[in-house]
Every structure is written in C-alpha cells, then in structure tokens.
PDB file of C-alpha atoms in Angstrom:
ATOM      1  CA  UNK A1334     -37.331  19.248   6.419  1.00  0.00           C
ATOM      2  CA  UNK A1335     -36.944  17.135   3.233  1.00  0.00           C
ATOM      3  CA  UNK A1336     -39.574  14.708   4.513  1.00  0.00           C
ATOM      4  CA  UNK A1337     -42.047  17.550   5.097  1.00  0.00           C
ATOM      5  CA  UNK A1338     -41.395  18.901   1.606  1.00  0.00           C
ATOM      6  CA  UNK A1339     -41.860  15.511  -0.057  1.00  0.00           C
ATOM      7  CA  UNK A1340     -45.047  14.749   1.884  1.00  0.00           C
ATOM      8  CA  UNK A1341     -46.359  18.245   1.134  1.00  0.00           C
ATOM      9  CA  UNK A1342     -45.729  17.907  -2.592  1.00  0.00           C
ATOM     10  CA  UNK A1343     -47.290  14.431  -2.707  1.00  0.00           C
ATOM     11  CA  UNK A1344     -50.405  15.627  -0.853  1.00  0.00           C
ATOM     12  CA  UNK A1345     -50.784  18.693  -3.077  1.00  0.00           C
ATOM     13  CA  UNK A1346     -50.498  16.595  -6.242  1.00  0.00           C
ATOM     14  CA  UNK A1347     -52.840  13.896  -4.871  1.00  0.00           C
ATOM     15  CA  UNK A1348     -55.532  16.447  -4.009  1.00  0.00           C
ATOM     16  CA  UNK A1349     -55.063  18.151  -7.353  1.00  0.00           C
ATOM     17  CA  UNK A1350     -55.355  14.868  -9.240  1.00  0.00           C
ATOM     18  CA  UNK A1351     -58.481  13.839  -7.324  1.00  0.00           C
ATOM     19  CA  UNK A1352     -60.093  17.244  -7.998  1.00  0.00           C
ATOM     20  CA  UNK A1353     -59.264  17.012 -11.701  1.00  0.00           C
ATOM     21  CA  UNK A1354     -60.592  13.416 -11.908  1.00  0.00           C
ATOM     22  CA  UNK A1355     -63.907  14.352 -10.294  1.00  0.00           C
ATOM     23  CA  UNK A1356     -64.224  17.437 -12.475  1.00  0.00           C
ATOM     24  CA  UNK A1357     -63.578  15.401 -15.626  1.00  0.00           C
ATOM     25  CA  UNK A1358     -66.074  12.700 -14.590  1.00  0.00           C
ATOM     26  CA  UNK A1359     -68.775  15.307 -13.979  1.00  0.00           C
ATOM     27  CA  UNK A1360     -67.986  17.112 -17.231  1.00  0.00           C
ATOM     28  CA  UNK A1361     -68.161  13.835 -19.157  1.00  0.00           C
ATOM     29  CA  UNK A1362     -71.521  12.954 -17.607  1.00  0.00           C
ATOM     30  CA  UNK A1363     -72.815  16.455 -18.423  1.00  0.00           C
ATOM     31  CA  UNK A1364     -71.662  16.443 -22.045  1.00  0.00           C
ATOM     32  CA  UNK A1365     -72.092  12.835 -23.191  1.00  0.00           C
ATOM     33  CA  UNK A1366     -74.017  11.127 -20.395  1.00  0.00           C
ATOM     34  CA  UNK A1367     -77.064   9.003 -21.140  1.00  0.00           C
ATOM     35  CA  UNK A1368     -80.064   9.092 -18.832  1.00  0.00           C
ATOM     36  CA  UNK A1369     -81.837   5.908 -17.795  1.00  0.00           C
ATOM     37  CA  UNK A1370     -83.523   4.345 -14.786  1.00  0.00           C
ATOM     38  CA  UNK A1371     -81.590   2.139 -12.386  1.00  0.00           C
ATOM     39  CA  UNK A1372     -82.707  -0.247  -9.672  1.00  0.00           C
ATOM     40  CA  UNK A1373     -81.038   0.124  -6.272  1.00  0.00           C
ATOM     41  CA  UNK A1374     -79.449  -3.230  -5.361  1.00  0.00           C
ATOM     42  CA  UNK A1375     -77.469  -2.290  -2.245  1.00  0.00           C
ATOM     43  CA  UNK A1376     -77.413   0.621   0.175  1.00  0.00           C
ATOM     44  CA  UNK A1377     -74.307   0.915   2.329  1.00  0.00           C
ATOM     45  CA  UNK A1378     -71.826   3.713   2.579  1.00  0.00           C
ATOM     46  CA  UNK A1379     -72.504   4.144  -1.118  1.00  0.00           C
ATOM     47  CA  UNK A1380     -75.498   3.217  -3.233  1.00  0.00           C
ATOM     48  CA  UNK A1381     -75.054   0.384  -5.724  1.00  0.00           C
ATOM     49  CA  UNK A1382     -77.380   0.297  -8.733  1.00  0.00           C
ATOM     50  CA  UNK A1383     -78.117  -1.973 -11.660  1.00  0.00           C
ATOM     51  CA  UNK A1384     -79.314  -0.752 -15.045  1.00  0.00           C
ATOM     52  CA  UNK A1385     -79.488  -1.635 -18.710  1.00  0.00           C
ATOM     53  CA  UNK A1386     -77.387   0.339 -21.198  1.00  0.00           C
ATOM     54  CA  UNK A1387     -78.690   1.616 -24.519  1.00  0.00           C
ATOM     55  CA  UNK A1388     -77.047  -1.392 -26.229  1.00  0.00           C
ATOM     56  CA  UNK A1389     -78.786  -3.870 -23.884  1.00  0.00           C
ATOM     57  CA  UNK A1390     -76.001  -4.764 -21.424  1.00  0.00           C
ATOM     58  CA  UNK A1391     -76.853  -5.138 -17.725  1.00  0.00           C
ATOM     59  CA  UNK A1392     -74.452  -3.138 -15.576  1.00  0.00           C
ATOM     60  CA  UNK A1393     -73.951  -2.935 -11.807  1.00  0.00           C
ATOM     61  CA  UNK A1394     -72.050   0.047 -10.424  1.00  0.00           C
ATOM     62  CA  UNK A1395     -71.913   2.687  -7.691  1.00  0.00           C
ATOM     63  CA  UNK A1396     -73.484   6.116  -7.532  1.00  0.00           C
ATOM     64  CA  UNK A1397     -70.598   8.593  -7.426  1.00  0.00           C
ATOM     65  CA  UNK A1398     -69.747  10.518  -4.271  1.00  0.00           C
ATOM     66  CA  UNK A1399     -71.606  13.801  -4.515  1.00  0.00           C
ATOM     67  CA  UNK A1400     -73.898  12.214  -7.110  1.00  0.00           C
ATOM     68  CA  UNK A1401     -76.575  11.229  -4.618  1.00  0.00           C
ATOM     69  CA  UNK A1402     -79.690  13.128  -3.635  1.00  0.00           C
ATOM     70  CA  UNK A1403     -79.512  14.573  -0.131  1.00  0.00           C
ATOM     71  CA  UNK A1404     -82.088  13.499   2.412  1.00  0.00           C
ATOM     72  CA  UNK A1405     -83.630  10.048   2.681  1.00  0.00           C
ATOM     73  CA  UNK A1406     -81.666   7.397   0.852  1.00  0.00           C
ATOM     74  CA  UNK A1407     -83.507   5.133  -1.576  1.00  0.00           C
ATOM     75  CA  UNK A1408     -84.284   1.594  -0.477  1.00  0.00           C
ATOM     76  CA  UNK A1409     -83.217  -1.616  -2.140  1.00  0.00           C
ATOM     77  CA  UNK A1410     -85.458  -2.281  -5.130  1.00  0.00           C
ATOM     78  CA  UNK A1411     -86.367   1.365  -5.706  1.00  0.00           C
ATOM     79  CA  UNK A1412     -85.934   2.886  -9.147  1.00  0.00           C
ATOM     80  CA  UNK A1413     -83.862   6.063  -9.471  1.00  0.00           C
ATOM     81  CA  UNK A1414     -83.037   8.178 -12.541  1.00  0.00           C
ATOM     82  CA  UNK A1415     -79.321   8.143 -13.341  1.00  0.00           C
ATOM     83  CA  UNK A1416     -76.898   9.400 -15.956  1.00  0.00           C
ATOM     84  CA  UNK A1417     -73.987   7.204 -17.083  1.00  0.00           C
ATOM     85  CA  UNK A1418     -71.069   7.477 -19.485  1.00  0.00           C
ATOM     86  CA  UNK A1419     -71.830   5.268 -22.531  1.00  0.00           C
ATOM     87  CA  UNK A1420     -68.078   4.768 -23.070  1.00  0.00           C
ATOM     88  CA  UNK A1421     -67.658   3.549 -19.477  1.00  0.00           C
ATOM     89  CA  UNK A1422     -71.017   2.329 -18.163  1.00  0.00           C
ATOM     90  CA  UNK A1423     -69.311   0.380 -15.350  1.00  0.00           C
ATOM     91  CA  UNK A1424     -67.859   3.647 -14.081  1.00  0.00           C
ATOM     92  CA  UNK A1425     -69.618   5.678 -11.436  1.00  0.00           C
ATOM     93  CA  UNK A1426     -73.006   7.138 -12.255  1.00  0.00           C
ATOM     94  CA  UNK A1427     -74.873  10.184 -10.936  1.00  0.00           C
ATOM     95  CA  UNK A1428     -78.454  10.458  -9.743  1.00  0.00           C
ATOM     96  CA  UNK A1429     -80.127  12.885 -12.163  1.00  0.00           C
ATOM     97  CA  UNK A1430     -81.962  14.543  -9.257  1.00  0.00           C
ATOM     98  CA  UNK A1431     -78.706  15.389  -7.434  1.00  0.00           C
ATOM     99  CA  UNK A1432     -77.749  19.052  -7.503  1.00  0.00           C
ATOM    100  CA  UNK A1433     -74.841  19.788  -9.784  1.00  0.00           C
ATOM    101  CA  UNK A1434     -72.070  21.996  -8.602  1.00  0.00           C
ATOM    102  CA  UNK A1435     -68.962  19.843  -8.328  1.00  0.00           C
ATOM    103  CA  UNK A1436     -68.709  20.664  -4.607  1.00  0.00           C
ATOM    104  CA  UNK A1437     -66.269  17.828  -3.902  1.00  0.00           C
ATOM    105  CA  UNK A1438     -64.045  18.816  -6.837  1.00  0.00           C
ATOM    106  CA  UNK A1439     -64.018  22.429  -5.634  1.00  0.00           C
ATOM    107  CA  UNK A1440     -63.129  21.390  -2.077  1.00  0.00           C
ATOM    108  CA  UNK A1441     -60.282  19.153  -3.247  1.00  0.00           C
ATOM    109  CA  UNK A1442     -59.040  21.811  -5.663  1.00  0.00           C
ATOM    110  CA  UNK A1443     -59.148  24.394  -2.893  1.00  0.00           C
ATOM    111  CA  UNK A1444     -57.190  22.091  -0.592  1.00  0.00           C
ATOM    112  CA  UNK A1445     -54.597  21.549  -3.331  1.00  0.00           C
ATOM    113  CA  UNK A1446     -54.254  25.313  -3.881  1.00  0.00           C
ATOM    114  CA  UNK A1447     -53.989  25.942  -0.144  1.00  0.00           C
ATOM    115  CA  UNK A1448     -51.282  23.281   0.141  1.00  0.00           C
ATOM    116  CA  UNK A1449     -49.440  24.659  -2.896  1.00  0.00           C
ATOM    117  CA  UNK A1450     -49.132  27.964  -1.047  1.00  0.00           C
ATOM    118  CA  UNK A1451     -48.840  26.736   2.548  1.00  0.00           C
ATOM    119  CA  UNK A1452     -46.087  24.138   2.038  1.00  0.00           C
ATOM    120  CA  UNK A1453     -43.539  26.549   0.482  1.00  0.00           C
ATOM    121  CA  UNK A1454     -44.414  29.247   3.038  1.00  0.00           C
ATOM    122  CA  UNK A1455     -43.913  26.787   5.899  1.00  0.00           C
ATOM    123  CA  UNK A1456     -40.604  25.609   4.417  1.00  0.00           C
ATOM    124  CA  UNK A1457     -39.357  29.190   4.045  1.00  0.00           C
ATOM    125  CA  UNK A1458     -40.435  30.074   7.582  1.00  0.00           C
ATOM    126  CA  UNK A1459     -38.686  27.017   8.942  1.00  0.00           C
ATOM    127  CA  UNK A1460     -35.515  27.777   6.996  1.00  0.00           C
ATOM    128  CA  UNK A1461     -35.469  31.408   8.257  1.00  0.00           C
ATOM    129  CA  UNK A1462     -36.050  30.270  11.827  1.00  0.00           C
ATOM    130  CA  UNK A1463     -32.987  27.975  11.666  1.00  0.00           C
ATOM    131  CA  UNK A1464     -30.694  30.805  10.544  1.00  0.00           C
TER     132      UNK A1464
END
C-alpha cells in the first residue's frame, strides 16, 4: 500500500506540473510572444524550425506539442508563421495558425485532478477491505 500511495502522489504531481508548465508557456507566448517567419529544417516526430529573432540572432528550435497545425505537415524548406518568447527564443515555439485552446494542458490537468481524487479513494477502499 505505501508503494501505491507514493507512486500515486508522484504521478499526480508530475501531471500537475506538466499541465502548469504547458499553460505557462502558452500564456507567455500569448502575452509577450513575437511573431516572425521560420523555415522548417527537419520534420520528424516534431517539427524543427530556424528563424531570426528581432535582435538578429539565428535560432533553431522545435515547434511545441499542440503548437502545430493539424493536417498536412510542412515540408523541409517551407516557411511557417511562428510566435516565440523573446526572453527564451531557444524555447519551444508555436505555429501562429495552430488553434489555441491549451488542449494538452487541460488533458494533463484533468488527469492530475482525477488522480488526486482516485488515489485517496482507492487507498481508503483498500484499507476498508483489509479490516
């Protein structure tokens, strides 16, 4: 039982932290993001782009999960509109055309909330069953 409790707490906190991180990244891009055009340099599981920041630096980074346009993926060499954080241009960027909605953050937050309820309920049920 202690192992289940520890694993449950770790999973709940991990999902909660991931949801909060994604939410903060999206909020930062919405409030202080800078739009520019990026060139696609690699298309794998994730899309890697290269762009020039407002201060002239060349940056290569990944398009964030959930920050890609659904449908056909862009090809290497194509130009796509992105938004990046000027304080962290090497961080993940978002395709401007991607629908906003923080779906991944909501799913992770929902999983964390479910776990926060389910783990204690399961522990109580297990404890009552042993008695």
